[in-house]
XYZ file of N, CA and C in Angstrom:
639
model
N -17.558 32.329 7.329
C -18.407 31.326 7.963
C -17.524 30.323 8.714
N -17.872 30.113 9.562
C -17.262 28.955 10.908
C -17.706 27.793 10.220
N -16.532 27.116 9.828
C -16.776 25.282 9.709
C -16.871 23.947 11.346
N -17.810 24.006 11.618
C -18.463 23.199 12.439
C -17.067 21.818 12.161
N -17.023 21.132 14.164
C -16.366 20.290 13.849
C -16.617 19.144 12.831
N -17.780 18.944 12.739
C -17.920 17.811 12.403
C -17.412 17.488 10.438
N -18.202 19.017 10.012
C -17.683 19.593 9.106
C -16.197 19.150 8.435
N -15.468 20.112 9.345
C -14.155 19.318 9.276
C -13.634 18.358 9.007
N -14.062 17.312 10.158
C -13.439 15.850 9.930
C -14.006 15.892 8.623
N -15.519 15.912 8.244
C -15.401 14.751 6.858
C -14.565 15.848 5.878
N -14.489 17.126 5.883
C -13.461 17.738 4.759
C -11.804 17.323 5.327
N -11.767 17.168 6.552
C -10.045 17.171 6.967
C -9.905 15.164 6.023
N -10.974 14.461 5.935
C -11.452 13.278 5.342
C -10.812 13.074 3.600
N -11.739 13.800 2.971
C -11.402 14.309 1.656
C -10.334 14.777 1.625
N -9.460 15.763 2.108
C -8.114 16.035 1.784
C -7.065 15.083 1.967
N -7.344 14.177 3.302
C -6.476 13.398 3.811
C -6.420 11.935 2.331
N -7.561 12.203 2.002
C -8.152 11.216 0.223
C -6.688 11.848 -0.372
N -6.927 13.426 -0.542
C -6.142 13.865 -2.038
C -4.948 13.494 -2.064
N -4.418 13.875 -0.772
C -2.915 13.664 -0.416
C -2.234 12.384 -0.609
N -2.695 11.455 0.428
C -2.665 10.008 -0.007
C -2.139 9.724 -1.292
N -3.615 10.188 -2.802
C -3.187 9.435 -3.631
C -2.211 10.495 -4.258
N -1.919 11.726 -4.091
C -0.764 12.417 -4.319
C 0.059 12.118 -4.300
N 0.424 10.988 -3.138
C 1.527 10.197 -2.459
C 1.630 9.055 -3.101
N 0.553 7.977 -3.202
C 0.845 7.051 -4.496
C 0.915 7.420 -5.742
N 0.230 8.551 -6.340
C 0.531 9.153 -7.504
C 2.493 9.352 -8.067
N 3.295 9.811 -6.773
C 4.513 10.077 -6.936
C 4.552 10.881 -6.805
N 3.254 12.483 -6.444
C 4.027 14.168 -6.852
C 4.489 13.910 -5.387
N 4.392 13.306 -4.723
C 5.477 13.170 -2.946
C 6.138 11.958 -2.867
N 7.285 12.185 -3.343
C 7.812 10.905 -2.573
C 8.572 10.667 -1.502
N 8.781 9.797 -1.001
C 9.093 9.883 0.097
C 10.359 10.511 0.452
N 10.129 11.354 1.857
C 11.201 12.103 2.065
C 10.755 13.817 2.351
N 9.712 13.695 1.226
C 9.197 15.018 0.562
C 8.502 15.928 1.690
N 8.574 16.970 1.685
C 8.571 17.883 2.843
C 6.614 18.203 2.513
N 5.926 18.707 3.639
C 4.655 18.429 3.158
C 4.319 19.699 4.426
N 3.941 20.771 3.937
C 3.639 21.927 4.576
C 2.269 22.175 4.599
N 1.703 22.878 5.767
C 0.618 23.180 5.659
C 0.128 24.106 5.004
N 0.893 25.463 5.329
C 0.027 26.563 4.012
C 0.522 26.406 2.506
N 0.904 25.550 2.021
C 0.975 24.841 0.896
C 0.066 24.420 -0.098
N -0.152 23.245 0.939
C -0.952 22.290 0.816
C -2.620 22.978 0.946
N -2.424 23.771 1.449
C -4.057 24.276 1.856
C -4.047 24.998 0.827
N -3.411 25.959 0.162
C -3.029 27.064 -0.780
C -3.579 25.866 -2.019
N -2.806 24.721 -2.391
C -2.832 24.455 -3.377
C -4.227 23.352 -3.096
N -4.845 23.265 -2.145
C -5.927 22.585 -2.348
C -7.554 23.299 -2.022
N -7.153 24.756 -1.692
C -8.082 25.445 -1.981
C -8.903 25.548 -0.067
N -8.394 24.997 0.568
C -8.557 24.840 1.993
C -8.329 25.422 3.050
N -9.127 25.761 4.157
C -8.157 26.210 5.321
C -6.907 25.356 5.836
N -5.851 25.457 6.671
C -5.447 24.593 7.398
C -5.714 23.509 8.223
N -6.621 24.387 9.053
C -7.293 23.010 9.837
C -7.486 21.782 9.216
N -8.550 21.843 8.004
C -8.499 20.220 7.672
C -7.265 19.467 6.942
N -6.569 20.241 6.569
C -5.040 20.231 6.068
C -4.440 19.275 7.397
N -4.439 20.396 8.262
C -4.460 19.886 9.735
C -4.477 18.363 10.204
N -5.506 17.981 10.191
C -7.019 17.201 10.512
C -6.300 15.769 9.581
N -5.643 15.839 7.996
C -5.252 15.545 7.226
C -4.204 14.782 7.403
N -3.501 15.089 7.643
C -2.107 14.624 7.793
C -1.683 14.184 9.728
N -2.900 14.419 10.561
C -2.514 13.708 11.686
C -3.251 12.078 11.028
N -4.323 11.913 10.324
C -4.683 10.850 9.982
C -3.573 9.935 8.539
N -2.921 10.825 8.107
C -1.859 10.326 7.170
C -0.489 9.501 8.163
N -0.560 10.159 9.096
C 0.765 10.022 10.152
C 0.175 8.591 10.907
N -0.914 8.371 11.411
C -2.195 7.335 12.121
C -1.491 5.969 10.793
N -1.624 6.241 9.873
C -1.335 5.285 8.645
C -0.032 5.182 8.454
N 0.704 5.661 8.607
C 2.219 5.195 8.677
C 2.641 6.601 7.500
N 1.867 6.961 6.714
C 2.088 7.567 5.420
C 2.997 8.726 5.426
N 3.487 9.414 6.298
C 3.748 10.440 7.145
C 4.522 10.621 8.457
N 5.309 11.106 8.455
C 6.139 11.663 10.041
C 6.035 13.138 10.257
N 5.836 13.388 11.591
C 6.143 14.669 11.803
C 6.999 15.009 13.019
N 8.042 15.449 12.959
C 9.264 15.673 13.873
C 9.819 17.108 14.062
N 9.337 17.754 15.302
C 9.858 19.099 15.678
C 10.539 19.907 15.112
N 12.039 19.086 14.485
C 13.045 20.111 13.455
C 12.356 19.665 12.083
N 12.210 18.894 11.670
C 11.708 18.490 10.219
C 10.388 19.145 9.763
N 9.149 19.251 10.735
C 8.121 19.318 9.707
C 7.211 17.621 9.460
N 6.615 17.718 8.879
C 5.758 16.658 8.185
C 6.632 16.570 7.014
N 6.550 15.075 7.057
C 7.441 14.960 5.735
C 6.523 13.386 5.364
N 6.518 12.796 4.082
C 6.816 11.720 3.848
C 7.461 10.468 4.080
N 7.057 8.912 4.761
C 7.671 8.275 5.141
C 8.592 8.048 4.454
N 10.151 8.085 4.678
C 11.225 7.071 4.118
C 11.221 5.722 4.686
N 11.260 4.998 4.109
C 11.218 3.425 5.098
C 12.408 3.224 5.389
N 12.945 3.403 6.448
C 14.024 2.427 6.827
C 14.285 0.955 6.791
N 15.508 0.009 6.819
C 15.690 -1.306 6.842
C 14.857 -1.595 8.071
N 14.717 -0.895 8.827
C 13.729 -1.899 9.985
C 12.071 -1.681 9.656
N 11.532 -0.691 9.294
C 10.486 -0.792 8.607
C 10.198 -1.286 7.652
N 10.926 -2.306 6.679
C 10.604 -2.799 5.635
C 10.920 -4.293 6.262
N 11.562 -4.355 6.973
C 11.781 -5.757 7.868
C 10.405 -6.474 8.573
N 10.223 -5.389 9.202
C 8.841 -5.368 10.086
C 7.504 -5.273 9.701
N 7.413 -4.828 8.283
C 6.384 -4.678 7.370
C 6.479 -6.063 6.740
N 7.644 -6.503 6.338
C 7.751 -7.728 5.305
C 7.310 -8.889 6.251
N 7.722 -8.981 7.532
C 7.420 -10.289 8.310
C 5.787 -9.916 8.849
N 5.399 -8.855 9.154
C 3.492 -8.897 9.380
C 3.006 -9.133 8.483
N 3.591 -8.380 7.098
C 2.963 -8.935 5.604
C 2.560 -9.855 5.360
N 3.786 -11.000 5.645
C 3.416 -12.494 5.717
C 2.610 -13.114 6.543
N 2.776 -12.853 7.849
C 2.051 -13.627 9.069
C 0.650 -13.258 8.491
N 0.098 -12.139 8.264
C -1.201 -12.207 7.601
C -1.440 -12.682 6.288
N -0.788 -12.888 5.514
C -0.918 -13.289 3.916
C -1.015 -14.774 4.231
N -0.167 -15.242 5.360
C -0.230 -16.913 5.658
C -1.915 -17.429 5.792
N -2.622 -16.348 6.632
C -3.840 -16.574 6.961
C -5.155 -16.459 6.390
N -4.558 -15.459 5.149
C -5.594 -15.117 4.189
C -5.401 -16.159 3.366
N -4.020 -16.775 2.672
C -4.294 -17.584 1.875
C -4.814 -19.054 2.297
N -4.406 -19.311 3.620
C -4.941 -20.841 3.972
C -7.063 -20.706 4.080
N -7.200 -19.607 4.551
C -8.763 -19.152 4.498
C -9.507 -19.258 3.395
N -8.961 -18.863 2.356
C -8.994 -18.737 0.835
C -9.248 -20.271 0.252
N -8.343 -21.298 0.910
C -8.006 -22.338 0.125
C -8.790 -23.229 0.882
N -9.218 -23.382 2.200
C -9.734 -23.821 2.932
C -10.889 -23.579 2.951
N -11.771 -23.000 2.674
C -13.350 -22.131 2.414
C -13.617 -22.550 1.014
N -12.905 -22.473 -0.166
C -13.290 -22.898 -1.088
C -13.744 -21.441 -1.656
N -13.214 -19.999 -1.165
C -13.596 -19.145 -1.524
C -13.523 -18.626 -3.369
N -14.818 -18.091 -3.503
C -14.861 -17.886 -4.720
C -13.257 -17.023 -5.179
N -13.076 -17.518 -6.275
C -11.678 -16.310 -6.926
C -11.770 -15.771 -7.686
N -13.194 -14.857 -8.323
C -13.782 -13.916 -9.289
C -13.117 -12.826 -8.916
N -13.151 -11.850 -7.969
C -12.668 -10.986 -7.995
C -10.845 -10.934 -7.311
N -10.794 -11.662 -7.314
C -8.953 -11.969 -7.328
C -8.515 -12.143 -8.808
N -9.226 -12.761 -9.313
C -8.900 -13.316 -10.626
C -9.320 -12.120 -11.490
N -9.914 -11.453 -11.814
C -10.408 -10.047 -12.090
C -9.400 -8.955 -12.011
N -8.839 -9.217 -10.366
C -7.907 -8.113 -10.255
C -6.618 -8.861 -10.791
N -6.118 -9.869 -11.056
C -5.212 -9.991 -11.715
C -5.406 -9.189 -13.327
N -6.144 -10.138 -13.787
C -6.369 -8.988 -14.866
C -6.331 -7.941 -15.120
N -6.814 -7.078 -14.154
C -6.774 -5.401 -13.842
C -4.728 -4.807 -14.570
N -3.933 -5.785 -14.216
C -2.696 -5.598 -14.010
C -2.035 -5.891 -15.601
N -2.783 -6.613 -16.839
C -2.293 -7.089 -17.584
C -2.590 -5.704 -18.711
N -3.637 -4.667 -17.614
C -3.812 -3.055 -18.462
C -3.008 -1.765 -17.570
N -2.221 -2.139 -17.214
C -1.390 -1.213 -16.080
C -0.418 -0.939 -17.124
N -0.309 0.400 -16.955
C 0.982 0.632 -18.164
C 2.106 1.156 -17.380
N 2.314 1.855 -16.568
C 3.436 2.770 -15.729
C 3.620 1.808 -13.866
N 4.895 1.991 -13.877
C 4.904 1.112 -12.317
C 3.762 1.829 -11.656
N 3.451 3.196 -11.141
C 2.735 3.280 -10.183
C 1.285 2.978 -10.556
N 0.652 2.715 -11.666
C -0.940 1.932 -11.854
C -0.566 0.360 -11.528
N 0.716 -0.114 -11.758
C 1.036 -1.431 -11.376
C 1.375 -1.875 -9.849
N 1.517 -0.450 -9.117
C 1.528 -0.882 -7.636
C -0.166 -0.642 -7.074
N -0.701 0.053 -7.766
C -2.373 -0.059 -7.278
C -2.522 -1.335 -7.659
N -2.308 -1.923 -8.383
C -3.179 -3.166 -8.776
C -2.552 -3.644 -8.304
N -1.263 -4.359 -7.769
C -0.709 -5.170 -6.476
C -1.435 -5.463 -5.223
N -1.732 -3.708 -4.781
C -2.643 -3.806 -3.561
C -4.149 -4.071 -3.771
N -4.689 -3.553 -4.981
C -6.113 -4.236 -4.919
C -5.968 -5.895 -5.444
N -5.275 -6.422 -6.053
C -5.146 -8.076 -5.776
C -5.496 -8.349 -4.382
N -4.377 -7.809 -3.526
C -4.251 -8.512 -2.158
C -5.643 -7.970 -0.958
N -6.031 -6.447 -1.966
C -7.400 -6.772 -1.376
C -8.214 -7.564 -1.730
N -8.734 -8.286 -2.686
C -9.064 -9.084 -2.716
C -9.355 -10.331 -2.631
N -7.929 -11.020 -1.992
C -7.263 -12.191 -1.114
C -8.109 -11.764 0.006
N -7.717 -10.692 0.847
C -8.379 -10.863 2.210
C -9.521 -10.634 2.202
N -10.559 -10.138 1.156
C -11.899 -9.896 0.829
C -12.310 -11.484 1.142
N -11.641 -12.440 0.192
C -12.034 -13.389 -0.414
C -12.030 -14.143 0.900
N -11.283 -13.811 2.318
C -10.713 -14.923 3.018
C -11.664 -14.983 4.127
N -12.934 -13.987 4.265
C -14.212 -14.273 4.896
C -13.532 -13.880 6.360
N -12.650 -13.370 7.065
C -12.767 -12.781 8.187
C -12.412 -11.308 8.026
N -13.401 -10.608 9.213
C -13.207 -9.780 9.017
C -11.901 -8.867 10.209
N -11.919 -9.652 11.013
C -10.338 -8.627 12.031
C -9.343 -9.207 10.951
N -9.207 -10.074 10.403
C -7.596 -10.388 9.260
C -8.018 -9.279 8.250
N -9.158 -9.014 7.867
C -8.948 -7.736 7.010
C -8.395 -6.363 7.946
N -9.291 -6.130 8.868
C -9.101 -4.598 9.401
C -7.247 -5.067 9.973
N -6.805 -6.131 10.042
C -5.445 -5.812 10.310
C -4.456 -5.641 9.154
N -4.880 -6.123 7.883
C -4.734 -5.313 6.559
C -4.874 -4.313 6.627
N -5.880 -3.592 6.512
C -5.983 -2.556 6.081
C -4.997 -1.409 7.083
N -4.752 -1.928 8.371
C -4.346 -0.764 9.603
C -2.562 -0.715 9.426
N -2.059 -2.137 7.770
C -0.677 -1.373 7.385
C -1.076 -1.368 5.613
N -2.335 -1.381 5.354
C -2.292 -0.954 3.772
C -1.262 0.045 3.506
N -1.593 1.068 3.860
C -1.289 2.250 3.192
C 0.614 2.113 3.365
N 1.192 1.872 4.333
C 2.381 1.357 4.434
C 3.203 0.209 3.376
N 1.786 -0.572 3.365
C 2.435 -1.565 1.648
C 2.562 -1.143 1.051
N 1.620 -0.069 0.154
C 1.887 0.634 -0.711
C 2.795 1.274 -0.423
N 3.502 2.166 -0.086
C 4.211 2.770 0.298
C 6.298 2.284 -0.061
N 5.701 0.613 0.606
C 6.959 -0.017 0.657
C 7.330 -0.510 -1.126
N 5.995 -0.592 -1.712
C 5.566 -1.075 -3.535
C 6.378 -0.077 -3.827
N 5.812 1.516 -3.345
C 6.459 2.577 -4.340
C 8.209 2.471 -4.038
N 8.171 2.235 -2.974
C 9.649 2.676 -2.413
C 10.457 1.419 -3.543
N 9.716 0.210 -3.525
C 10.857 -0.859 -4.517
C 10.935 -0.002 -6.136
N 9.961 0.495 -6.799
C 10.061 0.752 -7.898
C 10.981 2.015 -8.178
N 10.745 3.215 -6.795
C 12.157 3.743 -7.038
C 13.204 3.164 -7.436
N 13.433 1.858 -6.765
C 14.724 1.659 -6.724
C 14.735 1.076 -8.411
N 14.351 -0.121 -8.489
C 14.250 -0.569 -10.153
C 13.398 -0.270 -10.266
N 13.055 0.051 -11.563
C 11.433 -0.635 -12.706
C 12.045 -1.675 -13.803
N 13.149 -2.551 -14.068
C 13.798 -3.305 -15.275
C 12.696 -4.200 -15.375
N 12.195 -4.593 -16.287
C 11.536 -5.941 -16.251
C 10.001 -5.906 -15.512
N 9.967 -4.653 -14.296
C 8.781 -4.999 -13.539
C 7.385 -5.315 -13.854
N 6.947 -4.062 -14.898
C 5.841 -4.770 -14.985
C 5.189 -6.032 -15.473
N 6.307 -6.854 -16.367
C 5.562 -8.272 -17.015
C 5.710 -9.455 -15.760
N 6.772 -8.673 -14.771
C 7.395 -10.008 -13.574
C 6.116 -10.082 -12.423
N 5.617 -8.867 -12.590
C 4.516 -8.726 -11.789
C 3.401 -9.309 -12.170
N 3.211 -9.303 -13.522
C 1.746 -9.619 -14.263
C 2.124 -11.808 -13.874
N 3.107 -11.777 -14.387
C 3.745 -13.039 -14.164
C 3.818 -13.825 -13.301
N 3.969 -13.279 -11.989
C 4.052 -13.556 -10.525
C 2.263 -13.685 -9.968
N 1.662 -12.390 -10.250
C 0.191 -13.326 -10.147
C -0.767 -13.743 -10.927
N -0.136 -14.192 -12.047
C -1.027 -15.190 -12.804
C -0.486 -16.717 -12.155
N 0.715 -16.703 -11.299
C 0.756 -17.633 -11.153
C 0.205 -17.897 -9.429
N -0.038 -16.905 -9.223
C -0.680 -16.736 -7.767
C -2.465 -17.049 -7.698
N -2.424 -16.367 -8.929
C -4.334 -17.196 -9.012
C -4.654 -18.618 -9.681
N -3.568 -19.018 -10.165
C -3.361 -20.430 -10.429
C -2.953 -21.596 -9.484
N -2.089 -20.979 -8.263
C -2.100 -21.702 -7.379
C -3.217 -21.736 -5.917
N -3.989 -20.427 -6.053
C -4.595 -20.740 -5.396
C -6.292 -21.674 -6.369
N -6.345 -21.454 -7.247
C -7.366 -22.472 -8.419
C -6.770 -23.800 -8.018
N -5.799 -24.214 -8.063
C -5.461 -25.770 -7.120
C -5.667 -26.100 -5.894
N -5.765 -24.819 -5.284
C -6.235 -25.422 -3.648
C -5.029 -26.187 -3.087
N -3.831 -26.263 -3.954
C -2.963 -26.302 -2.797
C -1.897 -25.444 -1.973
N -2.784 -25.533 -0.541
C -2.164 -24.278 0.616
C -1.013 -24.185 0.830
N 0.388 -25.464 0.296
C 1.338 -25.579 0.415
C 2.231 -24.427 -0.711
N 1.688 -25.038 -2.108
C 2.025 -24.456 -3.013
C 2.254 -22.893 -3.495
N 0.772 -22.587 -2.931
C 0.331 -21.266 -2.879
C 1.273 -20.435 -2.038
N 1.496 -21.075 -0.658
C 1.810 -19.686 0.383
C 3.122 -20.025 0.053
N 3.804 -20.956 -0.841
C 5.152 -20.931 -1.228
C 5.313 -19.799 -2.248
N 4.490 -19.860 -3.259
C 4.739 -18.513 -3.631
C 4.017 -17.398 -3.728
N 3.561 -17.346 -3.372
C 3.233 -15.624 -1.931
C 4.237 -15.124 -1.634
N 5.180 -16.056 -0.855
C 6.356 -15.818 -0.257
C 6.946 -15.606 -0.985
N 7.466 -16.136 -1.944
C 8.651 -16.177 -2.908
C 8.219 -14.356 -3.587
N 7.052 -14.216 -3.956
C 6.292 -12.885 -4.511
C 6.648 -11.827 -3.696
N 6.196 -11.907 -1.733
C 7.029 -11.052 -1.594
C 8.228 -10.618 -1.131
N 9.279 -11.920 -1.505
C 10.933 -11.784 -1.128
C 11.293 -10.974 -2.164
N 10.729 -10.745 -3.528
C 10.931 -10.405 -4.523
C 11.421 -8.767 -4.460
N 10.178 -8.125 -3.798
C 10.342 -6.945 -3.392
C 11.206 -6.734 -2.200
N 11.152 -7.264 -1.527
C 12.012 -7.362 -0.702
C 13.756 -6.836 -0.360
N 13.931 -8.261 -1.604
C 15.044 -8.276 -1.938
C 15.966 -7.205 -2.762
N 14.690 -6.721 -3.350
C 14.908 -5.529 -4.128
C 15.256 -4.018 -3.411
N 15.001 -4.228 -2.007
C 15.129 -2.992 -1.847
C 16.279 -3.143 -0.323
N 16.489 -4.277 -0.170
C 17.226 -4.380 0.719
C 18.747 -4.251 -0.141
N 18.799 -4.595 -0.957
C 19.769 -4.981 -1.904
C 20.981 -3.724 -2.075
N 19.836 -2.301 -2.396
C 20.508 -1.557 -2.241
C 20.990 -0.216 -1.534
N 20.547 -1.166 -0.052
C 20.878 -0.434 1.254
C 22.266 -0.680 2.396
C-alpha cells in the first residue's frame, strides 16, 4: 500500500518524536552516526519517514548531515555553545523581567522545580531543567519570546546533555539547589536579583564545558 504524503509527514512526525528522545535518552550521543536503513529496520518503518525525520531533526539543530559523514548527531562546538549561551540569555533576560513585571503566577514553575527534587539519573535531571525554563517562558505571557525558545529548545537540551558528559560530581543536588533558589528569587519580584542568578545558573554549565575544551 502507497503511504499518501500527508500520511507521511504526520508518521515522518512520530519518528522524528522517537529519535529525539532517543537522543535525550543517551542511546545517541552526540557524534553518533544515525543511518537510515537502521533506523527504519529498528523502528519498524519505511525510510521515507525516517527520511522526513531527521531533515526535521537537522531544522532543530539536533542533527548534521554532511556528504562524507552521513547524518550524525550534533557535537557542539566552542562556537555553538558560545552562541547558544549568549541567545540563551538575551531571551531568559526577557522572560524573567516579563515574569516579574506581570506578576505572573509561579504554580507551574514552582511545580516544575519540584519535578527535579524526584529526578534520579542526570538525563531525567536535564528534562526537568528544560521543562522549568518552559515554564518561565509559559509564565512570561508572550508568545514570539516563546516560539523563539522553542526554535533553539532542542539545542539546549542538547548543550544540558553535552555538560553532563563531561561531569555528573555533585550535579544533581547543585541543580535542585540552583532552582530552588531561582523560584525564590523570582517569589521576590526582584528583576535585579533574579536575572543575576539565571545568569550565574547558566555560567554554571557553561563553564563546565568550556573548561574542558
Amino acid at each position: 500500500m502507497t503511504v499518501g504524503p500527508a500520511r507521511r509527514r504526520g508518521l515522518g512526525s512520530e519518528v522524528a518524536d522517537m529519535i529525539r528522545q532517543a537522543i535525550f535518552d543517551g542511546g545517541y550521543p552526540p557524534g553518533s552516526s544515525l543511518r537510515e536503513v537502521e533506523l527504519a529496520e529498528a523502528l519498524e518503518v519505511s525510510r521515507g519517514p525516517v527520511r522526513d525525520a531527521l531533515r526535521t531533526l537537522e531544522r532543530e539543530g539536533l542533527v548534521r548531515t554532511e556528504w562524507h559523514r552521513g547524518t550524525t548527531v550534533t557535537a557542539l562546538s566552542l562556537q555553538d555553545v558560545a552562541e547558544l549561551d549568549s541567545l540563551r540569555g538575551a531571551l531568559e533576560v526577557l522572560a524573567v523581567e516579563r515574569v516579574v513585571a506581570t506578576g505572573a503566577s509561579l504554580e507551574e514553575i514552582s511545580a516544575a522545580a519540584l519535578e527535579m527534587e524526584r529526578a534520579a539519573t542526570p538525563h531525567e535531571m536535564v528534562r526537568c531543567d528544560i521543562a522549568f525554563h518552559d515554564a518561565v517562558y509559559a509564565a512570561a505571557g508572550h508568545s514570539r519570546l516563546t516560539t523563539a525558545w522553542e526554535a533553539i529548545r532542542s539545542q539546549v537540551h542538547l548543550f544540558l546533555l553535552t555538560r553532563v558528559q563531561v561531569s555528573t560530581d555533585g550535579y544533581l543536588e547543585q541543580i535542585r539547589e540552583e532552582h530552588r533558589d531561582l523560584v525564590a528569587a523570582l517569589r521576590l519580584g526582584n528583576v535585579e536579583g533574579a536575572l543575576k542568578l539565571f545568569a550565574e545558573h547558566r555560567r554554571h554549565a557553561f563553564d563546565v564545558l568550556t573548561a574542558e575544551r
